[in-house]
Structure formats: structure tokens, C-alpha cells
mmCIF file of C-alpha atoms in Angstrom:
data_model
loop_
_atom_site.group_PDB
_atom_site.id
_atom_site.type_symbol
_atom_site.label_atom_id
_atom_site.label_comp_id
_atom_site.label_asym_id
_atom_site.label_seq_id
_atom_site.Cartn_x
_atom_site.Cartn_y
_atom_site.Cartn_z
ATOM 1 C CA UNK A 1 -9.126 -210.869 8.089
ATOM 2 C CA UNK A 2 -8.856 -206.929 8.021
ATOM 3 C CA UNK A 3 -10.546 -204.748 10.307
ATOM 4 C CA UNK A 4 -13.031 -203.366 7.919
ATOM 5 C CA UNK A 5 -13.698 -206.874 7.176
ATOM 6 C CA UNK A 6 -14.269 -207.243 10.651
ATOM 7 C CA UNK A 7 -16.753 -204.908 11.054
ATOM 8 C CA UNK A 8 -18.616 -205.246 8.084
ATOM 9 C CA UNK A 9 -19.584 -208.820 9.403
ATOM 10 C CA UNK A 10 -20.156 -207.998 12.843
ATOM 11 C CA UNK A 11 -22.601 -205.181 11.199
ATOM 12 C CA UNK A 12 -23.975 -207.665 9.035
ATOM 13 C CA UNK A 13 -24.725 -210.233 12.487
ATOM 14 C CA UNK A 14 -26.312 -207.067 14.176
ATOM 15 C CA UNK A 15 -28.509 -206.464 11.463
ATOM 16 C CA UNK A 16 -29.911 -209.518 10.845
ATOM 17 C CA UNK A 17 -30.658 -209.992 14.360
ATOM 18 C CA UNK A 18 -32.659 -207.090 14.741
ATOM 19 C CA UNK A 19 -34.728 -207.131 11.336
ATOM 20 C CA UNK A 20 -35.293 -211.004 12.007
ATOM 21 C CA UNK A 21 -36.515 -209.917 15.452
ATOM 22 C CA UNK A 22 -38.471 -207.052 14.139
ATOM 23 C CA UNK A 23 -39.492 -208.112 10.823
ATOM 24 C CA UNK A 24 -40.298 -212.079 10.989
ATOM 25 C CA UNK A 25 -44.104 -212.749 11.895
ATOM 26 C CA UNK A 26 -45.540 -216.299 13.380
ATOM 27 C CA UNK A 27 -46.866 -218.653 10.354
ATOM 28 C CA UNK A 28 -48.448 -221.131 12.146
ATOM 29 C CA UNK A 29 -50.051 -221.926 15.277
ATOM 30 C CA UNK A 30 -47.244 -224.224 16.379
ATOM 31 C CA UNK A 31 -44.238 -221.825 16.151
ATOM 32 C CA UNK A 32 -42.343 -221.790 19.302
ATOM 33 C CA UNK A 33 -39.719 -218.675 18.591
ATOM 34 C CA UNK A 34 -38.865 -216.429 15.969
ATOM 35 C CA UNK A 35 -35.277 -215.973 15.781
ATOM 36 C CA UNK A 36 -32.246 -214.951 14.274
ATOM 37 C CA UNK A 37 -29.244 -217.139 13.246
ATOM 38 C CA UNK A 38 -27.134 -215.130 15.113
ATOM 39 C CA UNK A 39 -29.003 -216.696 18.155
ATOM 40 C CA UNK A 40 -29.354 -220.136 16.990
ATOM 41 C CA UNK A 41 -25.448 -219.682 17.158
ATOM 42 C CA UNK A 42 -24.780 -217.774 20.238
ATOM 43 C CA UNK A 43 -27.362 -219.899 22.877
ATOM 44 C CA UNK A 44 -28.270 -222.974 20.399
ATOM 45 C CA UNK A 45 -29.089 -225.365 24.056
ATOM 46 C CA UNK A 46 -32.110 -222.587 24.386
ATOM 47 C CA UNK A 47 -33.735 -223.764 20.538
ATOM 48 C CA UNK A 48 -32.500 -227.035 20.433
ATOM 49 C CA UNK A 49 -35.924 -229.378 19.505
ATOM 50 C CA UNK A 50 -37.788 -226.258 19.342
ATOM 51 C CA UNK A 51 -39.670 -224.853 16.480
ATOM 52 C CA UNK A 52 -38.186 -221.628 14.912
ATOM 53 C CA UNK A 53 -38.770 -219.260 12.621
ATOM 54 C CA UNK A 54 -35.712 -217.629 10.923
ATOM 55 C CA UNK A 55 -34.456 -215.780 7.827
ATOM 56 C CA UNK A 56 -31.132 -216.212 5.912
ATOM 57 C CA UNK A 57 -29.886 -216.784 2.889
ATOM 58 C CA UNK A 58 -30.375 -219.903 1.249
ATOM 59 C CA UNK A 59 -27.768 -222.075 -0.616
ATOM 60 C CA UNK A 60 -29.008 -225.196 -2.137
ATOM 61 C CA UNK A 61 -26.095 -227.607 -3.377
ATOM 62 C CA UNK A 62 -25.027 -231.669 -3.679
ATOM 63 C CA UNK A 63 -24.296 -232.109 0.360
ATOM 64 C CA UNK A 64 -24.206 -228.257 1.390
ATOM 65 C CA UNK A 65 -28.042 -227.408 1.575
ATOM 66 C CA UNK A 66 -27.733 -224.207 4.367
ATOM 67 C CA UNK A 67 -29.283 -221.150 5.241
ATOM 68 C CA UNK A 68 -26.405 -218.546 5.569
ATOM 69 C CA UNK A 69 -26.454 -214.813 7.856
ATOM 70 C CA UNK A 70 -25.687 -213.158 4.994
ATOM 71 C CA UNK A 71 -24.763 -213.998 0.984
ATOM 72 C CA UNK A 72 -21.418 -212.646 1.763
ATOM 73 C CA UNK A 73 -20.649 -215.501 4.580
ATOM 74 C CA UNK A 74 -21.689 -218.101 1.646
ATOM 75 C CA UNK A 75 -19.841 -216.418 -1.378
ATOM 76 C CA UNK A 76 -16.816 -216.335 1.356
ATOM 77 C CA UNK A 77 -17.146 -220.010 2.861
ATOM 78 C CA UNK A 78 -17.951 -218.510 6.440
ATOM 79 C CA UNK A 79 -19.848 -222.324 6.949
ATOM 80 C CA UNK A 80 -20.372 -221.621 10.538
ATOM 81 C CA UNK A 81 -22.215 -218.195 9.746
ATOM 82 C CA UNK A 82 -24.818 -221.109 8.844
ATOM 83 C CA UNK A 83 -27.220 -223.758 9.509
ATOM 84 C CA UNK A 84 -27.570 -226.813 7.735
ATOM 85 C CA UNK A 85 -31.314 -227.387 5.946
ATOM 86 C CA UNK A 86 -32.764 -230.710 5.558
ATOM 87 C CA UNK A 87 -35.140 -230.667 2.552
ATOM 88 C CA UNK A 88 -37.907 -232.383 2.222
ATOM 89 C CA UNK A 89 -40.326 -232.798 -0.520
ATOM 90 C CA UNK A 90 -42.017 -228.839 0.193
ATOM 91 C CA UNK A 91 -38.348 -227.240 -0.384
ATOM 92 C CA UNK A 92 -37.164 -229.522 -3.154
ATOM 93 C CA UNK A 93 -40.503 -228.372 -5.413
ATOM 94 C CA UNK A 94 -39.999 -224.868 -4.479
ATOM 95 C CA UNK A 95 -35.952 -224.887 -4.968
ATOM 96 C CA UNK A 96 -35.804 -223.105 -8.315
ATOM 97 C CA UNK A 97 -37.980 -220.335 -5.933
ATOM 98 C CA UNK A 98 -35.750 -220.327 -3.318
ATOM 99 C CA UNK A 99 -32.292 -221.206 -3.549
ATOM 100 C CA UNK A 100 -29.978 -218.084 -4.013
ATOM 101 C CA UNK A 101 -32.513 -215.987 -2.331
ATOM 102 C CA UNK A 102 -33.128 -214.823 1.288
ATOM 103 C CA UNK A 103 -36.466 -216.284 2.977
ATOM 104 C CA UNK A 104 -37.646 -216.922 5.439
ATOM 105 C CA UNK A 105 -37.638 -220.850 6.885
ATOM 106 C CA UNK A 106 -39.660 -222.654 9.705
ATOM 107 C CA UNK A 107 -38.683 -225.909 10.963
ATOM 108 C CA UNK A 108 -37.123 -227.905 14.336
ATOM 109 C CA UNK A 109 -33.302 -226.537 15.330
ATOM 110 C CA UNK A 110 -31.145 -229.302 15.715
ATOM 111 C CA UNK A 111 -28.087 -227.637 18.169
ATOM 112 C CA UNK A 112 -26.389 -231.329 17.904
ATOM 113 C CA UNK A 113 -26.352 -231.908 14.039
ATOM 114 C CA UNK A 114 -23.326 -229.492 12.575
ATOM 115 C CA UNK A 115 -23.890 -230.661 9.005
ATOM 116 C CA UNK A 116 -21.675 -232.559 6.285
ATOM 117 C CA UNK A 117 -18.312 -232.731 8.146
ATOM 118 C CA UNK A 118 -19.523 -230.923 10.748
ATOM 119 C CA UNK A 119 -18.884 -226.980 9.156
ATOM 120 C CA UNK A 120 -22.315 -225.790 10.225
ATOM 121 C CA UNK A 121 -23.705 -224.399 13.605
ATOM 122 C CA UNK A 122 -26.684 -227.100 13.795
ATOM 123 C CA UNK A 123 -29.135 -227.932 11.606
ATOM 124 C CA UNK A 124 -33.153 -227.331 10.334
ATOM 125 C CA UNK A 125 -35.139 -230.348 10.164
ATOM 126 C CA UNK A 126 -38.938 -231.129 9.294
ATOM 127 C CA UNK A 127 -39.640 -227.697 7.265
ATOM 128 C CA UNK A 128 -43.067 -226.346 7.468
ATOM 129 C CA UNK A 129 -42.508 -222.901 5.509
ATOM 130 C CA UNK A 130 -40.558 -221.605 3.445
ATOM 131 C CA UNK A 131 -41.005 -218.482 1.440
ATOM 132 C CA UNK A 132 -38.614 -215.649 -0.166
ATOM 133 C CA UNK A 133 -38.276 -212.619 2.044
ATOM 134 C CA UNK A 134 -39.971 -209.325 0.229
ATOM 135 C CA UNK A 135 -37.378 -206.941 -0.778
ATOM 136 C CA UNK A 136 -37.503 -203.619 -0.539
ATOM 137 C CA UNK A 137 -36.802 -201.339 -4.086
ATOM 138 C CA UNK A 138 -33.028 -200.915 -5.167
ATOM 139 C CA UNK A 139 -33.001 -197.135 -4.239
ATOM 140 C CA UNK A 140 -34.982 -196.313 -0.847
ATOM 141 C CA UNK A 141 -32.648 -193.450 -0.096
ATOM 142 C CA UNK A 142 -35.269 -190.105 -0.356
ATOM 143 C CA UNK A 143 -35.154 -188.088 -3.675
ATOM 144 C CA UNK A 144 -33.523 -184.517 -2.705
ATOM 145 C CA UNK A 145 -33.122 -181.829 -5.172
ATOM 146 C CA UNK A 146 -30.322 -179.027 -5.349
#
């Protein structure tokens, strides 16, 4: 991997840790942490059986359901950039929604479970929420004028 490559991910894991921490809001009552992947990664004893919120990008496929850092760590096969999801009836109904997108996922971290042949970083089980993240419009840079 080249060094710009390099840094563009680290960037990307930076980023993502502080809009998930900054951004992400408690859906219900029972939510224990709202977190980042990047720390489900880094510390996953400290979430593991917990409730979490987090936000990612969401690949549904035949025995590679994951939520993904970034779409680049999918389109590139980084598996480990993500965390296996375990659908259940409220995803599958909503996966035309969902899948492709970034949202926003609540559900119980599983640090032991690394996924189909064991490429993931653990694993969200028994999904309470899950909803597409708002997006913000395709030019936000300020109008100037010359």
C-alpha cells in the first residue's frame, strides 16, 4: 500500500470516529454507548455484550452482511475495517433502504464472533435500529465570487 494510501485511510478512521462521536444521538432508552467502529476495533473487550450505537457503511450480500468504516474499505476488501451484521426480520424488510448506504445501526457487539471465515472484527447481533445517515448536499463548500 502507498503512503497516500496510507493516509487517506488513517484520515478516513479519524473521521469517522469523531463525527460518530459527535454526530450519533441515543435511540432508545436501553443504549449503552455510542461508538465508532474504529473503537469497536481498537478496545472491542470494553463493548463486548454491550449495546452500541454506530454508523458505517452497509454491505448486504449471500454470507458477507457487514457494516464497513468507510465504502472505500468495502469496494477495496479491507474486511477487518468491518463488523459483521446479523439481520433479522427489521433489516431484511428495510434492505432495499439500506444496503449500499451509510446508517446508522443499534444492536449487541459481539468482540468473539469475527464473521464468515473469520475476516471481520466482531459482529452486531439482535438489531434494534437501523436507519440511513442524512447526508449533507453535494457542494457545502461557501459560494465566493471574483
Amino acid at each position: 500500500m502507498n503512503r497516500t494510501c496510507c493516509r487517506a485511510l488513517v484520515f478516513s478512521a479519524l473521521t469517522m470516529a469523531l463525527l460518530s462521536g459527535f454526530y450519533a444521538s441515543p435511540v432508545s432508552g436501553e443504549l449503552n454507548d455510542s461508538v465508532s467502529i474504529v473503537q469497536l476495533i481498537a478496545t472491542p473487550e470494553k463493548y463486548d455484550g454491550k449495546v452500541v450505537q454506530v454508523m458505517g457503511f452497509l454491505r448486504l450480500e449471500f454470507e458477507g452482511n457487514a457494516l464497513y468504516l468507510h465504502e472505500d474499505d468495502y469496494r477495496h476488501a479491507i474486511y477487518k475495517n468491518g463488523l459483521m451484521v446479523v439481520t433479522n426480520p427489521k433489516i431484511e424488510t428495510e434492505a432495499g433502504k439500506l444496503n449500499l448506504r451509510y446508517i446508522v445501526l443499534e444492536g449487541t457487539f459481539d468482540a468473539h464472533n469475527h464473521g464468515n471465515k473469520g475476516l471481520n472484527s466482531g459482529t452486531i447481533t439482535n438489531i434494534t435500529f437501523a436507519n440511513v445517515c442524512p447526508t449533507r448536499s453535494t457542494d457545502h463548500r461557501p459560494k465566493t465570487s471574483f
